[in-house]
Short mmCIF file of C-alpha atoms in Angstrom, two decimals:
data_model
loop_
_atom_site.label_atom_id
_atom_site.label_comp_id
_atom_site.label_asym_id
_atom_site.label_seq_id
_atom_site.Cartn_x
_atom_site.Cartn_y
_atom_site.Cartn_z
CA MET K 1 0.00 0.00 0.00
CA SER K 2 1.40 3.40 -0.97
CA CYS K 3 1.69 6.29 1.48
CA GLU K 4 3.31 9.68 1.78
CA VAL K 5 4.27 10.80 5.27
CA GLU K 6 7.41 12.36 6.71
CA ALA K 7 9.31 10.11 9.13
CA LEU K 8 9.80 10.97 12.78
CA ASP K 9 13.11 12.53 13.78
CA ARG K 10 15.58 9.86 14.94
CA VAL K 11 17.41 12.42 17.12
CA PHE K 12 16.03 12.88 20.64
CA LEU K 13 18.33 15.73 21.65
CA GLN K 14 21.05 17.70 19.89
CA LEU K 15 23.79 19.11 22.12
CA GLY K 16 26.07 20.99 19.77
CA PRO K 17 27.96 18.37 17.74
CA ILE K 18 26.61 15.54 19.95
CA SER K 19 23.43 13.77 18.87
CA ILE K 20 21.45 11.67 21.33
CA TYR K 21 19.31 9.26 19.36
CA TRP K 22 15.96 7.82 20.34
CA TYR K 23 17.35 4.34 19.68
CA GLY K 24 20.00 4.60 22.38
CA LEU K 25 17.64 6.29 24.84
CA ILE K 26 14.99 3.58 24.40
CA ILE K 27 17.51 0.74 24.75
CA ALA K 28 18.93 2.37 27.90
CA THR K 29 15.43 2.79 29.34
CA GLY K 30 14.65 -0.89 28.79
CA ALA K 31 17.92 -1.93 30.41
CA PHE K 32 17.33 0.36 33.41
CA LEU K 33 13.78 -0.84 34.06
CA GLY K 34 14.87 -4.45 33.68
CA LEU K 35 17.71 -3.96 36.15
CA LEU K 36 15.40 -2.21 38.63
CA ILE K 37 12.92 -5.11 38.58
CA ALA K 38 15.67 -7.72 38.83
CA THR K 39 17.44 -6.06 41.77
CA ARG K 40 14.19 -5.77 43.71
CA GLU K 41 13.46 -9.45 43.14
CA THR K 42 17.02 -10.32 44.16
CA GLU K 43 16.56 -8.51 47.46
CA ARG K 44 13.14 -10.12 48.01
CA LEU K 45 14.78 -13.53 47.80
CA GLY K 46 17.42 -12.52 50.34
CA LEU K 47 20.30 -12.20 47.88
CA LYS K 48 22.66 -9.28 47.41
CA LYS K 49 21.40 -6.89 44.75
CA ASP K 50 25.04 -6.30 43.83
CA TYR K 51 25.00 -9.70 42.13
CA MET K 52 22.60 -8.48 39.47
CA ILE K 53 24.27 -5.09 39.09
CA ASP K 54 27.67 -6.73 38.60
CA ILE K 55 26.32 -9.14 35.98
CA VAL K 56 24.72 -6.30 34.03
CA VAL K 57 27.95 -4.27 34.09
CA TYR K 58 29.88 -7.22 32.67
CA ALA K 59 27.12 -8.49 30.39
CA ILE K 60 26.42 -5.27 28.47
CA PRO K 61 29.80 -5.08 26.68
CA ALA K 62 29.76 -8.86 26.16
CA ALA K 63 26.24 -8.66 24.70
CA ILE K 64 27.24 -5.90 22.27
CA LEU K 65 30.36 -7.80 21.20
CA PHE K 66 28.57 -11.11 20.65
CA ALA K 67 25.60 -9.41 18.97
CA ARG K 68 27.97 -7.90 16.43
CA LEU K 69 30.04 -11.07 15.97
CA TYR K 70 26.87 -13.08 15.40
CA TYR K 71 25.64 -10.65 12.76
CA VAL K 72 28.99 -10.44 10.98
CA LEU K 73 29.35 -14.23 10.98
CA PHE K 74 26.13 -14.68 9.03
CA GLU K 75 26.91 -11.73 6.74
CA TRP K 76 30.56 -12.70 6.23
CA ASP K 77 30.48 -12.56 2.42
CA ARG K 78 29.15 -9.03 2.55
CA TYR K 79 31.91 -7.75 4.82
CA ILE K 80 34.67 -9.56 2.97
CA GLY K 81 33.48 -8.62 -0.50
CA GLU K 82 32.38 -5.03 0.07
CA GLY K 83 34.09 -2.03 1.63
CA PRO K 84 37.12 -1.87 3.95
CA TRP K 85 37.67 -4.69 6.46
CA TRP K 86 37.21 -2.34 9.43
CA ASP K 87 33.50 -2.05 8.60
CA ILE K 88 33.24 -5.25 10.62
CA PHE K 89 33.54 -3.09 13.74
CA ALA K 90 31.22 -0.29 12.54
CA VAL K 91 28.30 -1.05 14.85
CA TRP K 92 27.01 2.51 14.36
CA GLN K 93 26.20 1.60 10.76
CA GLY K 94 23.75 -1.04 11.97
CA GLY K 95 23.97 -4.78 12.24
CA ILE K 96 23.56 -6.52 15.61
CA ALA K 97 21.54 -9.62 16.45
CA ILE K 98 19.58 -10.31 19.64
CA HIS K 99 20.50 -14.00 19.64
CA GLY K 100 24.17 -13.04 19.71
CA ALA K 101 23.50 -10.66 22.60
CA LEU K 102 21.75 -13.43 24.53
CA ILE K 103 24.66 -15.80 23.99
CA GLY K 104 27.10 -13.19 25.30
CA SER K 105 24.92 -12.41 28.31
CA VAL K 106 24.38 -16.06 29.26
CA LEU K 107 28.09 -16.87 28.99
CA THR K 108 28.87 -13.86 31.19
CA ALA K 109 26.31 -14.99 33.78
CA VAL K 110 27.66 -18.55 33.77
CA ILE K 111 31.21 -17.37 34.39
CA TYR K 112 30.16 -14.83 37.02
CA THR K 113 28.01 -17.26 39.01
CA ARG K 114 30.76 -19.89 39.00
CA VAL K 115 33.31 -17.38 40.28
CA ARG K 116 30.94 -16.11 42.98
CA LYS K 117 29.74 -19.65 43.79
CA ILE K 118 26.04 -18.88 43.43
CA SER K 119 23.31 -20.65 41.47
CA PHE K 120 23.25 -19.75 37.79
CA TRP K 121 19.68 -20.99 37.46
CA GLN K 122 18.46 -18.86 40.35
CA ILE K 123 20.05 -15.75 38.86
CA ALA K 124 18.75 -16.64 35.38
CA ASP K 125 15.22 -17.11 36.73
CA ILE K 126 15.37 -13.71 38.43
CA ALA K 127 16.63 -12.02 35.28
CA ALA K 128 14.25 -13.66 32.77
CA PRO K 129 11.26 -11.28 33.13
CA SER K 130 13.64 -8.31 33.01
CA ILE K 131 15.26 -9.59 29.81
CA ILE K 132 12.00 -10.00 27.93
CA LEU K 133 10.73 -6.62 29.19
CA GLY K 134 13.94 -5.02 27.95
CA GLN K 135 13.42 -6.67 24.57
CA ALA K 136 9.83 -5.42 24.42
CA ILE K 137 10.95 -1.85 25.07
CA GLY K 138 14.02 -2.13 22.86
CA ARG K 139 11.95 -2.98 19.78
CA TRP K 140 10.68 0.60 19.85
CA GLY K 141 14.26 1.64 19.11
CA ASN K 142 13.93 -0.34 15.87
CA PHE K 143 10.70 1.55 15.26
CA MET K 144 12.44 4.92 15.51
CA ASN K 145 15.14 3.70 13.10
CA GLN K 146 12.53 2.33 10.68
CA GLU K 147 14.13 -1.13 10.78
CA ALA K 148 13.14 -4.70 11.65
CA HIS K 149 9.84 -4.18 9.82
CA GLY K 150 7.87 -6.59 7.68
CA GLY K 151 6.84 -6.55 4.06
CA PRO K 152 4.40 -4.13 2.39
CA VAL K 153 0.91 -3.90 3.86
CA SER K 154 -2.10 -4.68 1.69
CA GLU K 155 -5.00 -2.27 1.55
CA ALA K 156 -7.29 -4.89 3.10
CA PHE K 157 -4.94 -5.38 6.07
CA TYR K 158 -4.71 -1.63 6.55
CA ASN K 159 -8.49 -1.26 6.58
CA ASN K 160 -8.97 -4.20 8.94
CA PHE K 161 -6.14 -3.50 11.37
CA MET K 162 -3.55 -0.80 10.83
CA GLN K 163 -5.95 2.09 10.48
CA TYR K 164 -6.85 1.55 14.13
CA LEU K 165 -3.25 1.89 15.31
CA PRO K 166 -1.97 5.25 16.65
CA GLY K 167 -1.12 7.56 13.77
CA PHE K 168 2.55 7.87 14.68
CA ILE K 169 3.06 4.13 14.13
CA ASN K 170 1.67 4.24 10.60
CA GLN K 171 3.66 7.42 10.02
CA GLN K 172 6.95 5.75 10.89
CA MET K 173 6.09 2.58 8.96
CA CYS K 174 5.67 4.64 5.78
CA ILE K 175 9.10 4.14 4.23
CA GLY K 176 9.97 5.28 0.72
CA GLY K 177 6.31 5.76 -0.15
CA THR K 178 5.27 2.25 0.98
CA LEU K 179 3.51 1.20 4.18
CA TYR K 180 5.17 -1.80 5.89
CA HIS K 181 4.10 -4.27 8.57
CA PRO K 182 5.13 -3.05 12.06
CA THR K 183 6.73 -6.34 13.07
CA PHE K 184 8.56 -4.46 15.81
CA LEU K 185 5.10 -3.88 17.35
CA TYR K 186 4.06 -7.51 17.00
CA GLU K 187 7.18 -8.67 18.80
CA SER K 188 6.94 -5.95 21.44
CA VAL K 189 3.35 -6.96 22.29
CA TRP K 190 4.33 -10.65 22.33
CA ASN K 191 7.20 -9.90 24.71
CA ILE K 192 5.04 -7.80 27.04
CA ALA K 193 2.61 -10.72 27.22
CA GLY K 194 5.60 -12.95 27.97
CA PHE K 195 6.70 -10.60 30.76
CA VAL K 196 3.28 -10.88 32.40
CA PHE K 197 3.28 -14.67 31.92
CA LEU K 198 6.69 -15.05 33.60
CA LEU K 199 5.65 -12.91 36.57
CA ILE K 200 2.54 -15.02 37.06
CA LEU K 201 4.56 -18.22 36.66
CA ARG K 202 7.11 -17.37 39.33
CA HIS K 203 4.73 -15.81 41.86
CA LYS K 204 1.61 -17.99 41.50
CA PHE K 205 2.85 -21.44 40.45
CA ASN K 206 6.06 -21.75 42.47
CA PRO K 207 8.19 -23.23 39.65
CA ARG K 208 11.43 -25.12 40.13
CA ARG K 209 14.75 -23.48 39.47
CA GLY K 210 15.43 -23.06 35.78
CA ASP K 211 11.76 -23.16 34.80
CA VAL K 212 11.28 -19.38 34.58
CA PHE K 213 14.36 -18.78 32.45
CA LEU K 214 13.72 -21.75 30.15
CA SER K 215 10.06 -20.72 29.84
CA TYR K 216 11.29 -17.30 28.74
CA VAL K 217 13.49 -18.88 26.08
CA ILE K 218 10.57 -20.98 24.79
CA TRP K 219 8.10 -18.08 24.82
CA TYR K 220 10.44 -15.69 23.04
CA SER K 221 11.56 -18.29 20.50
CA VAL K 222 8.02 -19.27 19.51
CA GLY K 223 7.05 -15.64 18.89
CA ARG K 224 10.30 -14.85 17.12
CA PHE K 225 9.90 -17.85 14.79
CA PHE K 226 6.58 -16.61 13.38
CA ILE K 227 7.39 -12.90 13.38
CA GLU K 228 10.77 -13.50 11.71
CA GLY K 229 8.94 -15.01 8.74
CA MET K 230 7.37 -11.61 8.10
CA ARG K 231 10.55 -9.54 8.23
CA THR K 232 12.49 -8.25 5.24
CA ASP K 233 15.93 -7.95 6.88
CA SER K 234 16.49 -11.55 8.00
CA LEU K 235 19.88 -13.22 8.16
CA TYR K 236 19.93 -16.51 6.24
CA LEU K 237 21.68 -19.69 7.32
CA PHE K 238 21.58 -21.22 3.84
CA GLY K 239 19.13 -21.04 0.96
CA GLU K 240 15.77 -19.82 2.25
CA ILE K 241 16.39 -20.97 5.83
CA ARG K 242 16.25 -17.92 8.09
CA THR K 243 18.86 -18.02 10.82
CA ALA K 244 16.60 -16.68 13.58
CA GLN K 245 13.89 -19.24 12.79
CA PHE K 246 16.37 -22.12 12.83
CA ILE K 247 17.90 -20.91 16.11
CA SER K 248 14.42 -20.49 17.60
CA ILE K 249 13.56 -24.13 16.88
CA VAL K 250 16.88 -25.27 18.36
CA LEU K 251 16.33 -23.18 21.49
CA VAL K 252 12.83 -24.55 22.07
CA VAL K 253 14.06 -28.14 21.77
CA LEU K 254 17.07 -27.48 24.02
CA SER K 255 14.94 -25.72 26.63
CA VAL K 256 12.47 -28.59 26.86
CA ALA K 257 15.35 -31.07 27.06
CA LEU K 258 17.03 -29.00 29.78
CA MET K 259 13.84 -28.86 31.85
CA TYR K 260 13.69 -32.65 31.72
CA TYR K 261 17.40 -33.01 32.51
CA LEU K 262 17.29 -30.62 35.48
CA ARG K 263 14.49 -32.66 37.03
CA LYS K 264 16.01 -36.07 36.39
CA SER K 265 19.46 -35.02 37.61
CA GLY K 266 18.12 -33.34 40.75
CA ILE K 267 19.68 -29.98 39.87
CA SER K 268 16.24 -28.35 40.04
CA ASN K 269 15.52 -29.87 43.45
CA ARG K 270 14.58 -26.47 44.80
CA TYR K 271 11.67 -24.24 43.99
CA TYR K 272 12.18 -20.76 42.58
CA ASN K 273 11.70 -19.19 46.01
CA GLY K 274 14.28 -21.48 47.58
CA LYS K 275 12.02 -24.06 49.31
CA LYS K 276 12.97 -27.68 48.88
CA VAL K 277 10.82 -29.88 46.71
CA LYS K 278 8.76 -32.25 48.86
#
């Protein structure tokens, strides 16, 4: 469907030669709210809130590094065949992947918890709702950059759905004279629903250790699998196989297998709140 609307300004604040972009502000807001929720839950469970703060301090640079490495790995031919080799490090030009960020964050948490001799699964369960909330908020950074969107919208879909969305969303999804699917919005809504689900799971159903984090991985992966199929900027593993969809399937299978393993091995012999399983 064709459209003609001026895009929103990507710059939040201009301080002389320094530009503060909406993207960075939104990502920082998501990270701050996630950390606030996680530290409060850490204290509620009788743990030191410094644990979560330390992990975030270490995990942020690791997440950025792995997010970039992941993206470059699956776009290797592009970086080798086009432009100077140092473009590999040009994160400001775009090109990071959430799955890479998650890998970097999890590895950081594993190392940190082993050094501090605390339970990785307990920390992961505490962090899970904060992670998915941060992802839900962070997708609005993609919105401001007019990226991570889907294909063109049909007139029928616009009449049945998109015309009821706030005007600023349709305005920003009008790119180059064409209206595109706001897949950032679909994923953001899915992640907010996941955030609510995880809070209910850990406070109402008293899950075992590992269940909240692995439920997060399953929830996010299922939504990402379907939404990824709508996007126009996907990384491809080979042929028409989208990397994020393949990884999502692998993560769901691994998460289910890990839930089973943790129970059979006795590792998850404690509930989320620390009580022993009867």
